[in-house]
Structures are given as structure tokens and as C-alpha cells.
mmCIF file of C-alpha atoms in Angstrom:
data_model
loop_
_atom_site.group_PDB
_atom_site.id
_atom_site.type_symbol
_atom_site.label_atom_id
_atom_site.label_comp_id
_atom_site.label_asym_id
_atom_site.label_seq_id
_atom_site.Cartn_x
_atom_site.Cartn_y
_atom_site.Cartn_z
ATOM 1 C CA MET A 28 -6.300 -8.413 -4.062
ATOM 2 C CA ILE A 29 -2.687 -9.172 -4.861
ATOM 3 C CA ALA A 30 -0.486 -6.218 -5.754
ATOM 4 C CA ASN A 31 2.974 -5.940 -7.254
ATOM 5 C CA LEU A 32 5.110 -3.744 -4.981
ATOM 6 C CA ASP A 33 6.884 -2.363 -8.045
ATOM 7 C CA GLU A 34 3.589 -0.858 -9.192
ATOM 8 C CA LEU A 35 2.691 0.915 -5.933
ATOM 9 C CA SER A 36 3.050 4.658 -6.082
ATOM 10 C CA ARG A 37 2.017 5.987 -2.677
ATOM 11 C CA PHE A 38 -0.228 5.585 0.358
ATOM 12 C CA GLU A 39 -2.714 7.917 2.004
ATOM 13 C CA ALA A 40 -4.549 7.569 5.279
ATOM 14 C CA SER A 41 -8.228 7.018 4.711
ATOM 15 C CA PHE A 42 -11.371 6.949 6.832
ATOM 16 C CA GLY A 43 -11.604 4.648 9.834
ATOM 17 C CA GLY A 44 -7.914 3.749 9.909
ATOM 18 C CA ASN A 45 -7.970 2.251 6.444
ATOM 19 C CA LEU A 46 -5.302 2.974 3.846
ATOM 20 C CA CYS A 47 -5.708 4.124 0.266
ATOM 21 C CA VAL A 48 -3.032 2.607 -1.992
ATOM 22 C CA TYR A 49 -2.283 4.328 -5.297
ATOM 23 C CA PHE A 50 -0.753 2.486 -8.227
ATOM 24 C CA ARG A 51 1.414 3.881 -11.006
ATOM 25 C CA SER A 52 -1.421 3.181 -13.451
ATOM 26 C CA GLY A 53 -3.608 5.716 -11.616
ATOM 27 C CA GLU A 54 -5.832 3.074 -10.034
ATOM 28 C CA LYS A 55 -6.427 3.088 -6.298
ATOM 29 C CA GLU A 56 -7.606 0.531 -3.775
ATOM 30 C CA TYR A 57 -8.627 0.745 -0.149
ATOM 31 C CA VAL A 58 -6.915 -1.557 2.332
ATOM 32 C CA SER A 59 -8.455 -2.736 5.568
ATOM 33 C CA ARG A 60 -6.788 -1.752 8.859
ATOM 34 C CA TYR A 61 -6.006 -5.422 9.355
ATOM 35 C CA TYR A 62 -3.483 -5.402 6.460
ATOM 36 C CA VAL A 63 -2.070 -1.877 6.782
ATOM 37 C CA GLN A 64 0.930 -2.736 8.971
ATOM 38 C CA GLY A 65 2.059 -5.611 6.744
ATOM 39 C CA ILE A 66 1.779 -3.563 3.567
ATOM 40 C CA LYS A 67 3.727 -0.662 5.045
ATOM 41 C CA LYS A 68 6.517 -3.026 6.137
ATOM 42 C CA ALA A 69 6.662 -4.711 2.733
ATOM 43 C CA PHE A 70 6.803 -1.326 0.989
ATOM 44 C CA GLN A 71 9.619 -0.127 3.296
ATOM 45 C CA TRP A 72 11.625 -3.320 2.642
ATOM 46 C CA LYS A 73 11.171 -2.814 -1.091
ATOM 47 C CA ARG A 74 12.375 0.790 -0.897
ATOM 48 C CA LYS A 75 15.463 -0.304 1.069
ATOM 49 C CA GLY A 76 16.226 -2.979 -1.492
ATOM 50 C CA LEU A 77 15.800 -5.915 0.900
#
């Protein structure tokens, strides 16, 4: 899945080290542990305006 960082609302820890990503539209997706670190970094950069 490809997601627009502007549409991400929040993250929650999920089972087995996975991440649940919530979108502004109310939809949610589960992210594999493999991608969690990269998504968190991208979201932090976006919040800092980088």
C-alpha cells in the first residue's frame, strides 16, 4: 500500500510488533514490523517540516 503522509492521523502498537496506522478518513491499515521504523521516521520528518 502507498499512503499519503498528509492523510495519516495516528499510530497504535498492534499485536506481534506490528503497527496500526489510522487515516483521517477513518480507515486503518496494519503495517508489518519490517516497515514500522521507516514509517515512523517519515512521519516524524513530516511533522518537523523536513
